Amino acid sequence: MRITPRPPETVAPADIDLFDPERFRSGDQHGAWRTLRETAPVWWHERAGQSGFWCVTRYAECERVLKDYRNFSSEHGTILASVGAPDPAGGATISLMDPPRHTALRTQAMRSFSHTVVRNRTPRVTARVAALVDRLGEGEQDLAELARSLPMAVTGELMGIEEQYWDRLAHWSAVGLTPEDPAFAVGASTAATLSTSHHEIFACFMEIIAHKRANPGDDLISALIALAPGGRPMDDGTLLLNCYSFMAGANSTTPHVINHTVLALAERPDLWRSVAADETLVPALVEEGARWTSTPYHLVRRAVNDVVLAGVPIAAGDWVCAWLPSANRDESVFADPYEFSLRTLPSPHLGFGAGPHYCIGAPLSRMALGVFFRELVRRFDGVDITAPPQHLYSNWINGFSSVPVRARRRPAVASSMPAAREGACAHGTS
Ligand code: HEM
């Protein structure tokens, strides 16, 4: 069973559909993206009876769209679901604002995610992540389920979310991020599932915000409460949306970099052995995991001026979709792009985006993913995939609802687990 994508054949342009979530679940879209990079790097995607959108597939144009916020705005929505129906949270959250308003909020939020904060958090994160990795040693496990709990364990404290909320928020985020996926459906329709998940998540955050107003701390939510963009504090609705934005940023991405990277390593035992023998290779593994996975699949912007992109005129008001897995397989930037390999750093990949909205959680994610893979190769020789992984039904999140695996323990360290013990003794687990 080969899981990871092979170098693709090109496909007939008439067969390309980059909207239908089923096409992302039952296969991959690398053939379509390669075709577009080679023949129509800025391509108009028709949709019967609905708004079409431009597809941008080469590295250079994707980077341009993400960096050029003066022409390509985030304020109307950043995912394909917003095309033709602008996001009602536009202009209110960090990810749906353009500079200069965005800059004020981002500068404040950066303090909660700085390299210094991340460095100080590393011991506690290590203990928590090591405990999760330990669970992989308990017979057959669903890696996707386990990975879903990692973002809260890593970001929860830093955001100011008490541990009692972590499981609920992780669960309802998974439901809300892919409400079309039958694995997460809780309502009779996608809209009902989405509404239930939002209700549950906002109920948690209302309690958390009320608590933080009374007991401010050194955390992101307290910082957002204290912030007064434009001279006025945010109202509760705007605070809720921003809390959601940060949590969704973490939950929609980090678990799937783990899933994809472990699947790639399962097919490349030589790389697993290399990293186990030389842990200085872990950062290269993390970067390649982010390039290889490229989740979210896409970042959407709306043109606010008439503009020309790679010779193609784009009209003000048009929606433009940058496909990250395509940019990250661009042959003009990456040698052997369909090969998972430990590349020279720094890797220029766009897995964390580019420009003013470059992922604010990138330093934290890099640290947490590094800890995860280091603890993984310290404990295990490899993993066996025990049943076909189930890909998400989503054109947005490149991930899995389920990845059944059995990890093979390394005999020499079966009972020692140095890092977990060290973290737990020195720093506790809560
Ligand atoms: C491997 C893990 C991650 C990946 C691949 C990833 C990817 C991305 C990407 C591609 C963007 C750009 C969005 C855009 O341009 O519209 C972004 C932005 C963002 N990410 Fe992440 N992310 C990761 C982890 C996290 C974590 C752990 C957090 C939580 C703290 C987070 C929070 C955010 C936020 C709030 C933004 C918006 C920043 C802004 O608009 O200024 N991300 N992320």
Coordinates of C-alpha atoms and ligand atoms in Angstrom, one line a residue:
M1 CA 0.0 0.0 0.0
R2 CA 1.6 3.2 -1.1
I3 CA 0.1 6.3 0.6
T4 CA 2.2 9.3 -0.4
P5 CA 1.7 10.9 -3.8
R6 CA 4.0 9.8 -6.7
P7 CA 5.2 12.2 -9.4
P8 CA 1.9 12.8 -11.3
E9 CA 0.9 12.5 -14.9
T10 CA -0.6 15.7 -16.4
V11 CA -4.4 15.6 -16.9
A12 CA -6.7 17.1 -19.5
P13 CA -7.6 20.6 -18.5
A14 CA -11.3 19.8 -19.0
D15 CA -10.9 17.2 -16.2
I16 CA -9.7 19.6 -13.6
D17 CA -11.9 20.4 -10.7
L18 CA -10.2 22.0 -7.7
F19 CA -13.4 22.7 -5.8
D20 CA -15.0 19.3 -5.3
P21 CA -13.9 18.0 -1.9
E22 CA -14.4 14.4 -3.0
R23 CA -11.5 14.8 -5.5
F24 CA -9.2 15.6 -2.5
R25 CA -10.5 12.7 -0.5
S26 CA -10.3 9.9 -3.1
G27 CA -7.0 10.9 -4.7
D28 CA -4.7 13.9 -4.9
Q29 CA -4.7 16.9 -7.2
H30 CA -1.0 16.9 -8.1
G31 CA -1.7 16.0 -11.7
A32 CA -4.1 19.0 -12.1
W33 CA -1.6 21.3 -10.4
R34 CA 1.3 20.2 -12.5
T35 CA -0.8 20.6 -15.6
L36 CA -1.7 24.2 -14.6
R37 CA 1.9 25.1 -13.7
E38 CA 3.0 24.0 -17.1
T39 CA 0.2 25.3 -19.3
A40 CA -1.9 27.9 -17.4
P41 CA -0.3 29.2 -14.2
V42 CA -3.0 31.8 -13.7
W43 CA -6.2 29.9 -14.7
W44 CA -9.9 30.8 -14.4
H45 CA -11.9 28.1 -12.6
E46 CA -15.5 28.1 -13.7
R47 CA -18.2 26.8 -11.4
A48 CA -21.6 26.0 -12.8
G49 CA -24.1 28.6 -11.5
Q50 CA -21.6 29.9 -8.9
S51 CA -18.7 32.4 -8.7
G52 CA -15.6 31.2 -10.4
F53 CA -12.1 32.1 -9.2
W54 CA -8.5 32.4 -10.4
C55 CA -6.2 29.5 -9.6
V56 CA -2.5 30.3 -9.1
T57 CA -0.2 27.3 -9.1
R58 CA 3.4 28.4 -9.5
Y59 CA 5.6 29.4 -6.6
A60 CA 6.4 32.9 -7.9
E61 CA 2.7 33.9 -8.4
C62 CA 1.6 32.3 -5.1
E63 CA 4.2 34.2 -3.2
R64 CA 3.3 37.4 -5.0
V65 CA -0.4 37.1 -4.2
L66 CA 0.4 36.4 -0.5
K67 CA 2.8 39.3 -0.2
D68 CA 1.0 41.9 -2.3
Y69 CA -1.7 42.8 0.2
R70 CA -2.3 46.2 -1.5
N71 CA -3.7 44.4 -4.5
F72 CA -4.9 41.1 -3.0
S73 CA -6.9 41.6 0.2
S74 CA -7.6 39.1 3.0
E75 CA -10.6 41.1 4.3
H76 CA -13.3 39.3 2.2
G77 CA -12.3 35.7 3.2
T78 CA -9.3 33.5 2.8
I79 CA -10.9 30.1 1.9
L80 CA -12.8 28.9 -1.1
A81 CA -16.0 28.7 0.9
S82 CA -16.0 32.5 0.9
V83 CA -15.8 32.8 -2.9
G84 CA -19.1 34.6 -3.8
A85 CA -20.2 34.8 -0.2
P86 CA -17.7 37.0 1.7
D87 CA -16.8 35.9 5.2
P88 CA -19.0 37.8 7.7
A89 CA -15.9 38.0 10.1
G90 CA -14.0 39.9 7.4
G91 CA -12.2 42.9 8.9
A92 CA -12.7 41.6 12.5
T93 CA -10.0 38.9 12.9
I94 CA -6.3 38.8 12.5
S95 CA -6.4 36.6 9.5
L96 CA -9.2 38.6 7.8
M97 CA -7.6 42.0 8.0
D98 CA -5.2 44.0 5.8
P99 CA -2.4 46.2 7.0
P100 CA -2.3 48.8 8.6
R101 CA -5.1 47.6 11.0
H102 CA -3.7 44.0 10.8
T103 CA -0.3 45.2 11.9
A104 CA -1.5 46.6 15.2
L105 CA -3.2 43.4 16.2
R106 CA -0.4 41.2 14.9
T107 CA 2.3 43.2 16.7
Q108 CA 0.6 42.7 20.0
A109 CA -0.2 39.0 19.4
M110 CA 3.4 38.3 18.3
R111 CA 4.5 38.9 21.9
S112 CA 2.7 35.8 22.9
F113 CA 4.4 33.7 20.2
S114 CA 7.9 35.1 20.1
H115 CA 11.0 33.0 20.0
T116 CA 11.7 33.8 23.7
V117 CA 8.2 32.7 24.8
V118 CA 8.6 29.6 22.8
R119 CA 12.0 28.9 24.3
N120 CA 10.7 29.3 27.8
R121 CA 7.8 26.9 27.0
T122 CA 9.9 24.2 25.5
P123 CA 10.4 22.0 28.7
R124 CA 6.6 21.9 29.4
V125 CA 5.7 21.3 25.8
T126 CA 8.3 18.5 25.7
A127 CA 6.8 16.7 28.7
R128 CA 3.3 16.9 27.2
V129 CA 4.3 15.9 23.7
A130 CA 6.4 13.0 25.0
A131 CA 3.4 11.7 26.9
L132 CA 1.4 11.7 23.7
V133 CA 4.2 9.9 21.8
D134 CA 4.3 7.3 24.6
R135 CA 0.7 6.4 23.8
L136 CA 1.8 5.2 20.3
G137 CA 3.5 2.4 22.1
E138 CA 0.2 1.0 23.4
G139 CA -0.7 -1.3 20.5
E140 CA -2.7 -0.2 17.5
Q141 CA -3.5 3.5 17.6
D142 CA -5.2 6.1 15.5
L143 CA -2.4 8.5 14.8
A144 CA -4.8 11.1 13.5
E145 CA -6.8 11.1 16.7
L146 CA -3.7 11.3 18.8
A147 CA -2.3 14.2 16.7
R148 CA -5.6 16.1 17.0
S149 CA -4.9 16.5 20.7
L150 CA -1.4 17.9 20.2
P151 CA -2.2 21.6 19.3
M152 CA -4.1 22.2 22.5
A153 CA -1.4 20.6 24.6
V154 CA 1.1 23.0 22.9
T155 CA -0.9 26.2 22.6
G156 CA -3.5 25.9 25.3
E157 CA -1.5 27.5 28.1
L158 CA 0.1 30.1 25.9
M159 CA -3.4 31.2 24.8
G160 CA -4.7 31.2 28.4
I161 CA -7.0 28.2 28.0
E162 CA -7.3 26.0 31.0
E163 CA -6.7 22.3 30.5
Q164 CA -10.3 21.4 31.3
Y165 CA -11.3 22.8 27.9
W166 CA -8.6 21.2 25.7
D167 CA -10.4 18.0 24.7
R168 CA -13.7 19.8 24.0
L169 CA -12.0 22.4 21.9
A170 CA -9.9 19.9 20.0
H171 CA -13.0 17.8 19.3
W172 CA -15.3 20.7 18.2
S173 CA -12.5 22.2 16.1
A174 CA -12.1 19.0 14.1
V175 CA -15.9 19.0 13.6
G176 CA -16.0 22.7 12.6
L177 CA -13.0 22.6 10.3
T178 CA -14.4 19.9 8.1
P179 CA -18.1 19.8 8.7
E180 CA -18.7 18.2 5.3
D181 CA -16.7 15.1 6.4
P182 CA -19.0 12.2 7.4
A183 CA -16.4 11.3 10.1
F184 CA -17.3 14.4 12.0
A185 CA -20.9 15.0 11.1
V186 CA -23.1 15.7 14.1
G187 CA -26.1 17.3 12.4
A188 CA -28.4 16.5 9.6
S189 CA -26.5 18.9 7.3
T190 CA -23.2 20.5 6.9
A191 CA -24.7 23.8 8.1
A192 CA -26.2 22.1 11.2
T193 CA -22.8 20.5 12.0
L194 CA -21.0 23.8 11.6
S195 CA -23.5 25.6 13.7
T196 CA -23.3 23.0 16.6
S197 CA -19.5 23.2 16.5
H198 CA -19.5 27.0 16.6
H199 CA -22.0 27.0 19.5
E200 CA -19.8 24.6 21.5
I201 CA -16.5 26.4 20.8
F202 CA -18.0 29.9 21.5
A203 CA -19.6 28.6 24.7
C204 CA -16.1 27.5 25.9
F205 CA -14.5 30.8 24.9
M206 CA -17.2 32.9 26.5
E207 CA -16.4 31.3 29.8
I208 CA -12.7 31.6 29.2
I209 CA -12.9 35.3 28.3
A210 CA -15.1 36.1 31.3
H211 CA -12.6 34.3 33.5
K212 CA -9.7 36.2 31.9
R213 CA -11.4 39.6 32.3
A214 CA -11.5 38.9 36.0
N215 CA -8.1 37.2 36.2
P216 CA -5.8 38.5 33.5
G217 CA -2.6 36.6 33.0
D218 CA 0.5 36.5 30.8
D219 CA -1.3 34.9 27.9
L220 CA -2.7 35.7 24.5
I221 CA -6.4 36.0 25.5
S222 CA -5.5 38.5 28.3
A223 CA -3.4 40.4 25.7
L224 CA -6.3 40.5 23.3
I225 CA -8.7 41.7 26.0
A226 CA -6.2 44.5 26.9
L227 CA -5.7 45.5 23.3
A228 CA -7.5 48.6 22.0
P229 CA -7.1 48.7 18.2
G230 CA -8.2 52.2 17.0
G231 CA -8.5 53.4 20.6
R232 CA -11.4 51.0 21.6
P233 CA -11.2 47.6 23.2
M234 CA -12.6 44.7 21.2
D235 CA -16.2 43.7 22.0
D236 CA -16.9 40.1 23.1
G237 CA -18.0 39.0 19.6
T238 CA -14.7 40.2 18.0
L239 CA -12.7 38.6 20.9
L240 CA -14.5 35.3 20.3
L241 CA -13.8 35.4 16.6
N242 CA -10.1 36.1 17.2
C243 CA -9.8 33.3 19.8
Y244 CA -11.4 31.0 17.2
S245 CA -8.9 32.2 14.6
F246 CA -5.9 31.3 16.7
M247 CA -7.2 28.0 17.8
A248 CA -8.3 27.0 14.2
G249 CA -4.9 28.1 12.9
A250 CA -3.3 25.5 15.2
N251 CA -5.8 22.7 14.9
S252 CA -6.2 22.7 11.1
T253 CA -2.5 22.3 10.5
T254 CA -0.1 20.9 13.0
P255 CA -1.8 17.4 13.4
H256 CA -1.8 16.9 9.7
V257 CA 1.9 17.7 9.3
I258 CA 2.4 14.9 11.8
N259 CA 0.1 12.5 9.9
H260 CA 1.7 13.2 6.5
T261 CA 5.3 13.1 7.8
V262 CA 4.8 9.8 9.7
L263 CA 3.2 8.3 6.6
A264 CA 6.1 9.5 4.5
L265 CA 8.6 8.1 7.0
A266 CA 6.8 4.8 7.0
E267 CA 7.6 4.6 3.3
R268 CA 11.2 5.8 3.9
P269 CA 12.7 3.7 6.7
D270 CA 16.1 4.9 5.6
L271 CA 15.1 8.5 6.6
W272 CA 13.7 7.3 9.9
R273 CA 17.0 5.6 10.7
S274 CA 19.0 8.7 9.6
V275 CA 17.0 11.0 11.9
A276 CA 17.3 8.5 14.8
A277 CA 21.0 8.3 14.3
D278 CA 21.5 12.1 14.0
E279 CA 18.9 14.3 15.8
T280 CA 20.4 17.4 14.3
L281 CA 18.4 16.4 11.2
V282 CA 15.1 16.9 13.0
P283 CA 14.7 20.6 11.9
A284 CA 15.1 19.5 8.2
L285 CA 12.5 16.8 8.8
V286 CA 10.1 19.4 10.2
E287 CA 10.6 21.7 7.2
E288 CA 10.2 18.9 4.7
G289 CA 7.0 17.8 6.6
A290 CA 5.6 21.3 6.3
R291 CA 6.5 21.5 2.6
W292 CA 5.3 17.9 1.8
T293 CA 2.0 18.4 3.7
S294 CA 1.1 21.9 2.6
T295 CA -2.0 22.4 4.7
P296 CA -4.0 24.5 4.2
Y297 CA -4.3 23.5 0.5
H298 CA -5.2 27.0 -0.5
L299 CA -5.2 30.6 0.6
V300 CA -7.7 32.9 -1.1
R301 CA -7.4 36.6 -1.6
R302 CA -9.7 39.1 -3.4
A303 CA -8.3 41.5 -5.9
V304 CA -9.1 45.1 -4.9
N305 CA -7.5 46.7 -8.0
D306 CA -7.2 45.7 -11.6
V307 CA -3.9 43.9 -11.7
V308 CA -1.8 41.8 -14.1
L309 CA -0.4 38.5 -12.8
A310 CA 2.0 36.5 -15.0
G311 CA 0.6 38.4 -18.0
V312 CA -3.1 37.6 -17.1
P313 CA -5.4 40.6 -16.4
I314 CA -7.3 40.2 -13.1
A315 CA -10.2 42.5 -12.4
A316 CA -10.9 44.2 -9.1
G317 CA -13.4 42.1 -7.2
D318 CA -12.1 38.8 -8.6
W319 CA -11.2 36.0 -6.2
V320 CA -7.7 34.5 -6.4
C321 CA -6.7 31.2 -5.0
A322 CA -3.1 30.3 -4.3
W323 CA -2.5 26.5 -4.1
L324 CA 0.2 25.8 -1.6
P325 CA 0.9 22.1 -2.4
S326 CA 1.4 23.2 -6.0
A327 CA 3.8 26.1 -5.1
N328 CA 5.7 23.7 -2.9
R329 CA 6.1 21.2 -5.8
D330 CA 7.2 23.8 -8.3
E331 CA 10.1 22.2 -10.2
S332 CA 11.8 25.5 -10.7
V333 CA 12.3 26.0 -6.9
F334 CA 12.5 22.4 -5.5
A335 CA 14.7 19.7 -7.0
D336 CA 12.8 16.3 -7.1
P337 CA 9.7 18.0 -5.6
Y338 CA 7.8 14.7 -5.3
E339 CA 10.6 13.1 -3.3
F340 CA 10.3 13.4 0.5
S341 CA 13.9 14.2 1.5
L342 CA 15.9 16.0 4.2
R343 CA 16.7 19.1 2.2
T344 CA 19.2 21.8 2.9
L345 CA 17.9 24.6 5.3
P346 CA 16.5 27.1 5.0
S347 CA 13.8 25.6 2.9
P348 CA 11.9 28.3 0.9
H349 CA 8.6 26.4 1.1
L350 CA 5.3 28.3 1.5
G351 CA 3.8 25.8 4.0
F352 CA 3.6 28.6 6.6
G353 CA 2.4 31.2 4.1
A354 CA 4.3 34.4 3.2
G355 CA 3.9 38.1 3.6
P356 CA 2.0 39.9 6.4
H357 CA -0.1 36.9 7.4
Y358 CA 2.9 34.5 7.6
C359 CA 2.0 32.0 10.2
I360 CA 2.2 33.6 13.7
G361 CA 2.4 30.1 15.2
A362 CA 5.4 29.0 13.1
P363 CA 8.1 29.2 15.8
L364 CA 5.8 27.3 18.2
S365 CA 4.9 24.7 15.6
R366 CA 8.5 24.1 14.6
M367 CA 9.4 23.5 18.2
A368 CA 6.5 21.2 18.9
L369 CA 6.9 19.2 15.7
G370 CA 10.6 18.9 16.4
V371 CA 9.9 17.6 19.9
F372 CA 7.3 15.1 18.5
F373 CA 9.6 13.6 15.8
R374 CA 12.6 13.5 18.1
E375 CA 10.6 11.7 20.8
L376 CA 9.2 9.4 18.1
V377 CA 12.5 8.2 16.7
R378 CA 13.9 7.9 20.2
R379 CA 11.2 5.4 21.1
F380 CA 10.3 3.6 17.9
D381 CA 12.1 1.9 15.0
G382 CA 9.2 2.7 12.6
V383 CA 5.4 2.4 12.2
D384 CA 3.3 -0.1 10.3
I385 CA 0.1 1.2 8.7
T386 CA -2.5 -1.2 9.8
A387 CA -5.4 0.0 7.6
P388 CA -5.9 2.5 4.9
P389 CA -5.8 6.1 6.2
Q390 CA -9.0 8.0 5.7
H391 CA -8.4 11.4 4.0
L392 CA -10.5 14.4 5.0
Y393 CA -13.4 15.4 2.7
S394 CA -12.1 18.9 2.3
N395 CA -10.7 21.2 -0.4
W396 CA -9.1 23.3 2.4
I397 CA -7.4 21.0 4.9
N398 CA -4.9 18.5 3.6
G399 CA -5.3 16.0 6.4
F400 CA -6.8 12.7 7.7
S401 CA -9.7 11.8 9.8
S402 CA -8.0 8.4 10.7
V403 CA -4.5 6.9 10.3
P404 CA -4.4 3.5 12.0
V405 CA -0.8 2.6 12.9
R406 CA 1.2 0.2 15.1
A407 CA 4.6 1.6 16.3
R408 CA 7.6 -0.8 16.6
R409 CA 9.4 -0.1 19.8
R410 CA 13.2 0.2 19.8
P411 CA 14.3 -2.6 22.1
A412 CA 17.2 -0.7 23.6
V413 CA 15.0 2.2 25.0
A414 CA 11.9 0.2 25.7
S415 CA 11.8 1.1 29.4
S416 CA 13.9 4.2 29.7
M417 CA 12.2 7.0 27.7
P418 CA 14.7 9.7 28.9
A419 CA 13.1 12.8 27.6
A420 CA 9.6 12.1 29.1
R421 CA 11.1 11.4 32.5
E422 CA 13.3 14.4 32.4
G423 CA 10.4 16.7 31.4
A424 CA 7.9 15.3 33.9
C425 CA 10.3 15.5 36.9
A426 CA 11.6 19.0 36.1
H427 CA 8.5 20.7 35.1
G428 CA 5.4 18.7 36.0
T429 CA 2.7 17.9 33.5
S430 CA 0.1 20.6 34.0
Ligands
HEM1 C1 2.5 23.2 11.1 C2 1.7 24.0 11.7 C3 1.1 25.2 11.0 C4 1.0 25.5 9.6 C5 1.4 24.6 8.4 C6 0.3 26.8 9.5 C7 0.1 27.4 8.3 C8 -0.4 28.7 8.3 C9 -0.5 29.5 7.0 C10 -0.2 29.0 5.6 C11 -0.9 30.8 7.4 C12 -1.1 31.9 6.4 C13 -2.6 32.3 6.3 C14 -2.9 33.4 5.3 O1 -1.9 33.9 4.7 O2 -4.1 33.8 5.2 C15 -1.0 30.8 8.8 C16 -1.4 31.9 9.5 C17 -1.8 31.8 10.8 N1 -1.5 30.8 11.7 FE1 -0.6 29.1 11.3 N2 0.1 27.2 10.8 C18 0.5 26.3 11.7 C19 0.5 26.4 13.1 C20 -0.2 27.4 13.8 C21 -0.4 27.4 15.2 C22 0.2 26.4 16.2 C23 -1.1 28.5 15.5 C24 -1.6 29.0 16.8 C25 -1.1 29.7 17.6 C26 -1.3 29.2 14.2 C27 -2.0 30.4 14.1 C28 -2.1 31.1 12.9 C29 -2.7 32.4 12.8 C30 -3.4 33.2 14.0 C31 -2.5 32.9 11.5 C32 -2.9 34.2 10.9 C33 -1.8 35.2 11.1 C34 -2.1 36.5 10.5 O3 -3.1 36.7 9.9 O4 -1.3 37.5 10.7 N3 -0.8 28.5 13.2 N4 -0.7 29.6 9.3

